[in-house]
XYZ file of C-alpha atoms in Angstrom:
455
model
C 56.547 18.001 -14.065
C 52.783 15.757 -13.637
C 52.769 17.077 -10.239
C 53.645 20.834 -10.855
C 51.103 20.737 -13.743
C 48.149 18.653 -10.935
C 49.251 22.027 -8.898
C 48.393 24.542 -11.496
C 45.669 22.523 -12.428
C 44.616 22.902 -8.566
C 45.367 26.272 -8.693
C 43.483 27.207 -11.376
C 39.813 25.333 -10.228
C 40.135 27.281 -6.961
C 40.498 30.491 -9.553
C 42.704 33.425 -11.177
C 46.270 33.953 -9.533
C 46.343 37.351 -8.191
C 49.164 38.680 -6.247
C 47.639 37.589 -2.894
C 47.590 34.004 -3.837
C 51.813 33.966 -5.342
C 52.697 32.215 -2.076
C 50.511 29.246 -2.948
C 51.423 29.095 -6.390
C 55.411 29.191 -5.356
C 57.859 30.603 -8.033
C 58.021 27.369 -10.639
C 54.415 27.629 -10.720
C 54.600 31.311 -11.970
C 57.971 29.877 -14.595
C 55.675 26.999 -15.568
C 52.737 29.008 -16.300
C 54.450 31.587 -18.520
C 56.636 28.934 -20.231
C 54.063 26.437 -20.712
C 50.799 28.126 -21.007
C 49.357 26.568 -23.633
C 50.577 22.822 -22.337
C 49.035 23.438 -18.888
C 45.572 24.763 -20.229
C 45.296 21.552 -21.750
C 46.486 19.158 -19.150
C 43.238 21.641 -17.137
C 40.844 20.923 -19.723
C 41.506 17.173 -19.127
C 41.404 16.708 -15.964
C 39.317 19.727 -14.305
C 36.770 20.695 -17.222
C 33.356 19.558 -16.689
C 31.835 17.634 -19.277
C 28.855 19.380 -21.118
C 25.087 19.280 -19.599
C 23.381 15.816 -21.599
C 19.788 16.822 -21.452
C 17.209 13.425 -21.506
C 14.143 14.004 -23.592
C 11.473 11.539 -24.571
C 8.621 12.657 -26.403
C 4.938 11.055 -26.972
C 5.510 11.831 -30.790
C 6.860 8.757 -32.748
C 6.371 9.254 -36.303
C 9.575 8.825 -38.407
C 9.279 11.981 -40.090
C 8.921 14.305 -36.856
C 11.530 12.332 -35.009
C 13.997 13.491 -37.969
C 12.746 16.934 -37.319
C 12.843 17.250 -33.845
C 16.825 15.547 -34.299
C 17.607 18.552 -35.893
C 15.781 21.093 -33.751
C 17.893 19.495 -30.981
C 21.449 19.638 -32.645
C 20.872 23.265 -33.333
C 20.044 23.770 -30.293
C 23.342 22.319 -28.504
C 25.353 24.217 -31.415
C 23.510 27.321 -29.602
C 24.023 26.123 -26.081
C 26.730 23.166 -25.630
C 23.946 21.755 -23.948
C 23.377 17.990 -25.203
C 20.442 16.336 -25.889
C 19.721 12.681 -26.002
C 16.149 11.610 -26.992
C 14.640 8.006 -26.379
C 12.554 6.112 -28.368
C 9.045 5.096 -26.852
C 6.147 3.259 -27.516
C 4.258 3.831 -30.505
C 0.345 3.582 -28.681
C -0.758 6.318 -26.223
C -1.954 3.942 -23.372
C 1.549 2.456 -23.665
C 3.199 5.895 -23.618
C 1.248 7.020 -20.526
C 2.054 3.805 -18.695
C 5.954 3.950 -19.126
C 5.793 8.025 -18.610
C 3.921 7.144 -15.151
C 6.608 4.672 -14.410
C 9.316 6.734 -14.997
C 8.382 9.871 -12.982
C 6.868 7.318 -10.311
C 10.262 5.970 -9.324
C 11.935 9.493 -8.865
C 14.409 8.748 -11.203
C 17.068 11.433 -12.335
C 15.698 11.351 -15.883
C 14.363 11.683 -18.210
C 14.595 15.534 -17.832
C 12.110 16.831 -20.268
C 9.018 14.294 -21.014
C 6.519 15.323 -24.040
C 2.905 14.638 -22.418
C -0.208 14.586 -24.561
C -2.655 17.119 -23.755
C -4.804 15.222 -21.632
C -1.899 14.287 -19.373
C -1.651 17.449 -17.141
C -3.273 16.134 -14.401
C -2.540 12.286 -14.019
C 1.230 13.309 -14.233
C 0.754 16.810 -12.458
C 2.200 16.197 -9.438
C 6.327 14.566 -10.783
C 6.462 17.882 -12.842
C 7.616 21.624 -11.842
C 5.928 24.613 -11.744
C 6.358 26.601 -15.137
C 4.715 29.464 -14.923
C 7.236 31.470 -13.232
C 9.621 31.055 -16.148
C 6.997 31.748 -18.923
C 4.702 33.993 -18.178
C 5.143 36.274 -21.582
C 5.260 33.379 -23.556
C 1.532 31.763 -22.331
C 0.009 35.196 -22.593
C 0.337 34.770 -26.438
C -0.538 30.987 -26.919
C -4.643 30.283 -27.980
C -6.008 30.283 -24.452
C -8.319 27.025 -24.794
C -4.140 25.231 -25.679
C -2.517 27.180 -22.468
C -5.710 26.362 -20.649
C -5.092 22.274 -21.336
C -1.499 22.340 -19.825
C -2.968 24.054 -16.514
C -3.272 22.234 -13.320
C -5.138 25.032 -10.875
C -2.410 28.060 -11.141
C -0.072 25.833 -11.991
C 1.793 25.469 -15.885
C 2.657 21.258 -15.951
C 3.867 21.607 -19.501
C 4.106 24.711 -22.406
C 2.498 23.912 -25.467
C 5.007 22.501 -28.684
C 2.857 20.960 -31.054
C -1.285 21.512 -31.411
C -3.677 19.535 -32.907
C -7.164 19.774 -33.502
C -9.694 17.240 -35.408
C -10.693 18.701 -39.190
C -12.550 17.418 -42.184
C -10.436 17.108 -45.068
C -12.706 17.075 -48.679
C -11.826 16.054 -52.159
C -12.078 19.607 -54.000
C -12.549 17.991 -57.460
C -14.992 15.702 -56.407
C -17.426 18.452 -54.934
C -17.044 20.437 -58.168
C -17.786 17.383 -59.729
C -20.910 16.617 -58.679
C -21.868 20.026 -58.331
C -20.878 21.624 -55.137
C -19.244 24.936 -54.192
C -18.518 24.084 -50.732
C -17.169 21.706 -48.583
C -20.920 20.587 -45.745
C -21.307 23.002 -43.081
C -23.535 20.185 -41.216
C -23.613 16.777 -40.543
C -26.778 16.549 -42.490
C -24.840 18.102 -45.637
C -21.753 15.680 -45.304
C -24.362 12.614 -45.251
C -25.905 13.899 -48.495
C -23.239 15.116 -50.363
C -21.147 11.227 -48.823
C -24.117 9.469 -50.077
C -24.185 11.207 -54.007
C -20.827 11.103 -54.226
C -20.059 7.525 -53.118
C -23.093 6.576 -55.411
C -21.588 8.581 -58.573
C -18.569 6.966 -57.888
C -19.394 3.800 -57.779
C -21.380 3.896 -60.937
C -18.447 4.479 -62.601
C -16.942 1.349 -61.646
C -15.219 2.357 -58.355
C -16.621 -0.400 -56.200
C -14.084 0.009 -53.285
C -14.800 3.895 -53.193
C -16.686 5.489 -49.560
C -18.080 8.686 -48.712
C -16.600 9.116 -45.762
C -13.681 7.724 -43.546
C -12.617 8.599 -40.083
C -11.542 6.912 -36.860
C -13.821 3.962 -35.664
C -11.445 1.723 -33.409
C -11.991 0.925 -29.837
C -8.936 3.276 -28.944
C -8.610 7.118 -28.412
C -8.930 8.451 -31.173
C -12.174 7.463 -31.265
C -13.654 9.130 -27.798
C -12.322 11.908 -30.076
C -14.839 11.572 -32.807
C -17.633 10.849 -31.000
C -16.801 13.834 -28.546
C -17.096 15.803 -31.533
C -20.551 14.489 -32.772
C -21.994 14.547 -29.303
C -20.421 17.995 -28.955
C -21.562 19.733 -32.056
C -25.251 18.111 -31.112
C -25.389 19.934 -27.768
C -24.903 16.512 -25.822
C -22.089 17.865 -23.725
C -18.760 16.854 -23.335
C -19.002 13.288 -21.234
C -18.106 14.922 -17.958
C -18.447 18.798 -17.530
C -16.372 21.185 -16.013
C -18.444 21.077 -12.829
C -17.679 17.549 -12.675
C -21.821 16.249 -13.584
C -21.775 13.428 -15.969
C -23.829 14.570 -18.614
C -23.477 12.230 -20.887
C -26.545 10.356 -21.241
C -28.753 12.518 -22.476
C -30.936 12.568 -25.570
C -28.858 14.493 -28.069
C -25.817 12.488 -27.430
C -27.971 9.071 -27.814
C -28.869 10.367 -31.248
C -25.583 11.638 -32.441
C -24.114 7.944 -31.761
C -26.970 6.726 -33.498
C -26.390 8.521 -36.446
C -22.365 7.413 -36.717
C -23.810 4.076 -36.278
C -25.724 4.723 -39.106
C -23.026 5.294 -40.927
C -21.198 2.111 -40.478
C -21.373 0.218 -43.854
C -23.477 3.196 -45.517
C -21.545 5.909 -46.382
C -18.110 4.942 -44.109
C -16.949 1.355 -45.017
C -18.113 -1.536 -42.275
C -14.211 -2.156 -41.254
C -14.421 1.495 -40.277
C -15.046 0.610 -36.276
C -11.659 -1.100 -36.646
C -10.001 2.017 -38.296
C -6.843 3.953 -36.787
C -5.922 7.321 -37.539
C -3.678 5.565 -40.306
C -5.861 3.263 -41.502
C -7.983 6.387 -42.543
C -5.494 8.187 -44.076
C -4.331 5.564 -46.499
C -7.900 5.457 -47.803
C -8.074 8.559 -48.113
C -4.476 8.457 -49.987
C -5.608 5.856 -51.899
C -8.677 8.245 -53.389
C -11.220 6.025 -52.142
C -13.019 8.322 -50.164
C -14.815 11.412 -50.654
C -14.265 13.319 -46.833
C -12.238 12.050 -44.063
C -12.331 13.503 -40.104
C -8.547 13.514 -39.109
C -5.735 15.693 -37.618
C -3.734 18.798 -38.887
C -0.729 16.247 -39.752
C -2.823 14.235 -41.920
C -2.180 17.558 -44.621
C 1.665 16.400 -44.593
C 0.975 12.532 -46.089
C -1.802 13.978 -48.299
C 0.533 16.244 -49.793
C 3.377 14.031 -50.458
C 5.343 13.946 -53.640
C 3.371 10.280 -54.819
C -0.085 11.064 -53.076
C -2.402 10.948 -56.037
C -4.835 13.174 -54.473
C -2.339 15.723 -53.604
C -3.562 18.905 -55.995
C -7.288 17.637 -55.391
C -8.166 17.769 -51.675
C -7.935 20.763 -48.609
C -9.558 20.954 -44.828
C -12.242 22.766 -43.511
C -13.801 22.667 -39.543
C -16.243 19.746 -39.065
C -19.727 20.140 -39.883
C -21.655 21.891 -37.170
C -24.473 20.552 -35.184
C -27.434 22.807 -33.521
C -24.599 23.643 -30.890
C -22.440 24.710 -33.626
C -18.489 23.400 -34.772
C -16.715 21.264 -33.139
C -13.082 19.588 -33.099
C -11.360 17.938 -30.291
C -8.418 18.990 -29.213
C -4.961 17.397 -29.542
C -1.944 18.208 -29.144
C 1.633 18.071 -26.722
C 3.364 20.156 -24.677
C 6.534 19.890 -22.770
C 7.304 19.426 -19.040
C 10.139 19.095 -16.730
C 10.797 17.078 -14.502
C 10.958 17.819 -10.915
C 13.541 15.008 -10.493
C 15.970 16.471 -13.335
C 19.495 17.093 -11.945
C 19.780 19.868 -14.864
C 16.215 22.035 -14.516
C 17.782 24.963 -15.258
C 18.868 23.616 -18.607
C 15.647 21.600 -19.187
C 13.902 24.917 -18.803
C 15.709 26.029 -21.917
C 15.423 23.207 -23.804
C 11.498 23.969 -23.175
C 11.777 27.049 -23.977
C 14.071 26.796 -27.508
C 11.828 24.150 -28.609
C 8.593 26.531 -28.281
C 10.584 29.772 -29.311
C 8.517 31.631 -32.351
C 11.581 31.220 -34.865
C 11.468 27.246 -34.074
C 7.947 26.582 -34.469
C 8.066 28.832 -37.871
C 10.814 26.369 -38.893
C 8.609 23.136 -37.677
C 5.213 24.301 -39.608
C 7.441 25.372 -43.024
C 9.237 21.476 -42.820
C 6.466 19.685 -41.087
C 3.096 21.658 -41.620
C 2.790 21.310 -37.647
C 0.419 24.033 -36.680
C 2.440 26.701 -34.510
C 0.692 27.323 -30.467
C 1.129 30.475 -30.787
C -1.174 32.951 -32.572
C -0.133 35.547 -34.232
C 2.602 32.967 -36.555
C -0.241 32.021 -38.790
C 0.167 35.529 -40.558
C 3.903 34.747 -41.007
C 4.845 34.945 -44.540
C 7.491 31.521 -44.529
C 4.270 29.900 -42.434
C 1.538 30.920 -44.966
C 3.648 30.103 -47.933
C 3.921 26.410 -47.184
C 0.484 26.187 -45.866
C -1.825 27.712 -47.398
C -4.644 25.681 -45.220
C -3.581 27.107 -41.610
C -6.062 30.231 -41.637
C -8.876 27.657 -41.190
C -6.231 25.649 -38.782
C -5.933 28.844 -36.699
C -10.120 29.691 -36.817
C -10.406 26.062 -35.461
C -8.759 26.663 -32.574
C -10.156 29.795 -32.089
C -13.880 28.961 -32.261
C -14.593 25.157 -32.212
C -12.469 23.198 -29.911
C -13.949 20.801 -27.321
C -11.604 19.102 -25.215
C -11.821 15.861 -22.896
C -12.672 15.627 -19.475
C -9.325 15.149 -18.150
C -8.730 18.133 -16.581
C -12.153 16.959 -14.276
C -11.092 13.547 -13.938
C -7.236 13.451 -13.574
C -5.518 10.317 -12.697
C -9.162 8.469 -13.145
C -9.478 9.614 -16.953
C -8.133 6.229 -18.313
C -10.618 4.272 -16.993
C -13.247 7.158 -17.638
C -12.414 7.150 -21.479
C -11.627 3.379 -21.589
C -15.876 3.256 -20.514
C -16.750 5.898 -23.008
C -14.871 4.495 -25.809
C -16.334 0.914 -25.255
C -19.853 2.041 -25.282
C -19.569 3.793 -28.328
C -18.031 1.225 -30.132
C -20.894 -1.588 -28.844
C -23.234 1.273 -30.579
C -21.098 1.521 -34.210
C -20.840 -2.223 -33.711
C -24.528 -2.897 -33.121
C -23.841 -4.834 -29.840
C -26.021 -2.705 -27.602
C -28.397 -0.180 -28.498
C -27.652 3.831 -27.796
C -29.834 4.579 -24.963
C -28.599 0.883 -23.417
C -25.341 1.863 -23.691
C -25.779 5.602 -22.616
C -27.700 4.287 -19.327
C -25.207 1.860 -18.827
C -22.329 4.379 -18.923
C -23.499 7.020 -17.017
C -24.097 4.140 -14.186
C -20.304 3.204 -14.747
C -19.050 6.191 -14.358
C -20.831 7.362 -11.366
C -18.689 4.031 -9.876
C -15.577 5.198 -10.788
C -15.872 8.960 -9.853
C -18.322 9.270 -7.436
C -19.860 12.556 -9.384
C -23.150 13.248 -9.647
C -25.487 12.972 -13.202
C -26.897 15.986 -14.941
C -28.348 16.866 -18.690
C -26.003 19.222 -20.242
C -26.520 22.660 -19.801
């Protein structure tokens, strides 16, 4: 009987019996099957069947919250697919992340199949990833072009946008109607003023541990963020352009480090140059501080069930310099692997995890602002955040991003420069223009580009 049934079994990998094939099949292979149908179909599922797809995913996103969230995106989407999904932990810092993503997709190694790269990735991992663009060209036509732009590598798509971010100034509403304002600043100047009144009123009344203004001040990357946005909004370029000059030292950008420098132990606490995104936000949590510069997730912990500013606070774009508003851009998207043994099925987990209905679901649990347009007029989107219209006009009109996409693999080291000259500025360890010339000279070394003034 075990070898009649291995002999159906046989039979039935190689395909259907049709009359031609009776001789192979023999007579008690034709009983068997009609008297024990059920009994061999099971004895083939054991032994032929081929297990289900597993998928490997690792993502640069380690908060507890989103992890949940993306658990569940992925168990609906093997109920929809049989296709499996394990996803590994990583590192909690970026540089850490980027370092064991490089190692993995250096060694050629069957998986992970899908990695989540940071938008600045695109071109130090270009080269391990496939070619996306063939497989989504509807679905980049209606993502905000400065996000598709981020994830593109010449003609070629590394990774399809999943989650954006963008840097924002959150406000304390009741505070600015306290002291008299209608309006969250439009400039710098107005957030040092109205910083300055407020901290001062505040204090008065006893609130000694209480700041104007918190935001991200640590030698790390969150703050070539912030001052990319000050030297941005102040017409003092973006570091490196797109033409690959170094323009950053150049007067406006001097002053606009001067003036967060300025701020260090005025209106922004003086343990603000050793501040984290997190370290902000639990300040700002806390109530102590009038404005904060953050990201679009920050809304989530300010709006949590025990947050006792959670009725009294909402976002606006950072203030505007003479080259008008400006917020860095953040964000992940997802690639594939060119050494996946499943592409075809990493494709789709790419493409379920960026599908319209998902990302409604992700910004109604997680307030994560959707890549794609036209879902900030969605009713379920709007309804449990009210604050994405001035989400969505951010990334229309005031985005600035890094100069990865000029300096590719060599960005670490160009950022690691630009980050520690800053911070010697906020620090008071080298003056601005000291630490401008100083970059500029640094950077020439490591990229061999040539220096220009911002146009």
């Amino acid at each position: 009987m075990t070898d009649l049934l291995a002999y159906g079994c046989s039979t039935l990998r190689d395909g259907p019996i049709t009359p031609s094939r009776h001789s192979r099949c023999g007579t008690v292979c034709l009983v068997l099957l009609s008297l024990l149908l059920s009994q061999l179909l099971q004895g083939c599922a054991r032994e032929s069947a081929r297990e289900p797809v597993t998928l490997t995913l690792i993502e640069e996103w380690t908060n507890k919250a989103f992890s949940e969230g993306r658990q569940r995106e992925l168990d609906q989407f093997t109920r929809e697919t049989g296709i499996r999904v394990t996803l590994l932990p990583s590192p909690e810092s970026a540089r850490d992340k980027l370092a064991l993503w490089q190692s993995l997709l250096e060694t050629g190694a069957a998986g992970p199949d899908v990695f989540g790269i940071d938008v600045i990735w695109p071109r130090i991992l270009n080269e391990y990833l496939i070619d996306l663009e063939p497989y989504f060209r509807k679905e980049i036509a209606l993502q905000f072009p400065a996000i598709a732009a981020s994830y593109t590598v010449g003609h070629k798509v590394v990774a399809i946008p999943y989650r954006a971010d963008i840097g924002l100034l959150f406000y304390r509403t009741d505070l600015l109607r306290k002291y008299g304002y209608h309006a969250p600043p439009k400039t710098w100047d107005e957030l040092e003023t109205m910083a300055a009144r407020i901290q001062a009123g505040e204090r008065a009344r006893g609130r000694r541990d209480f700041w104007g203004f918190v935001w991200q001040g640590a030698a790390e990357e969150a703050l070539a963020c912030n001052a990319l946005e000050w030297q941005a909004a102040a017409g003092g370029g973006r570091i490196i352009e797109n033409d690959t000059t170094i323009s950053v030292n150049n007067p406006r950008a001097i002053r606009s480090w001067e003036r967060a420098a300025h701020w260090v132990g005025s209106i922004s606490p003086p343990s603000v140059v050793g501040y984290t995104e997190w370290d902000a936000v639990n300040v700002w949590i806390a109530g102590d501080a009038a404005f904060m510069r953050n990201w679009p997730t920050a809304y989530v912990d300010s709006r949590a069930p025990d947050s006792p500013i959670r009725d009294n606070f909402d976002i606006a774009l950072l203030p505007a310099g003479s080259a008008g508003h400006e917020g860095t851009l953040g964000g992940a998207g997802l690639a594939v692997s060119r050494f996946s043994p499943h592409p075809r099925e990493a494709i789709a987990l790419v493409r379920y995890l960026s599908r319209a209905d998902v990302q409604v679901t992700r910004s109604r649990v997680l307030s994560e602002p959707p890549t794609l347009p036209g879902l900030y007029d969605h009713p379920d989107v709007l309804a449990a955040n009210p604050h994405f219209p001035q989400v969505r006009e951010a990334f229309r009109t005031a985005t600035v991003s890094r100069p990865s996409n000029v300096t590719g693999k060599k960005y670490q080291a160009v950022t690691d420069a630009y980050i520690l000259a800053v911070h010697s500025v906020l620090t008071g360890r080298q003056r601005a223009p000291a630490a401008a010339a100083a970059l500029e000279r640094e950077l020439v070394r490591l990229t061999n580009f040539r220096t220009r003034p911002p146009q």
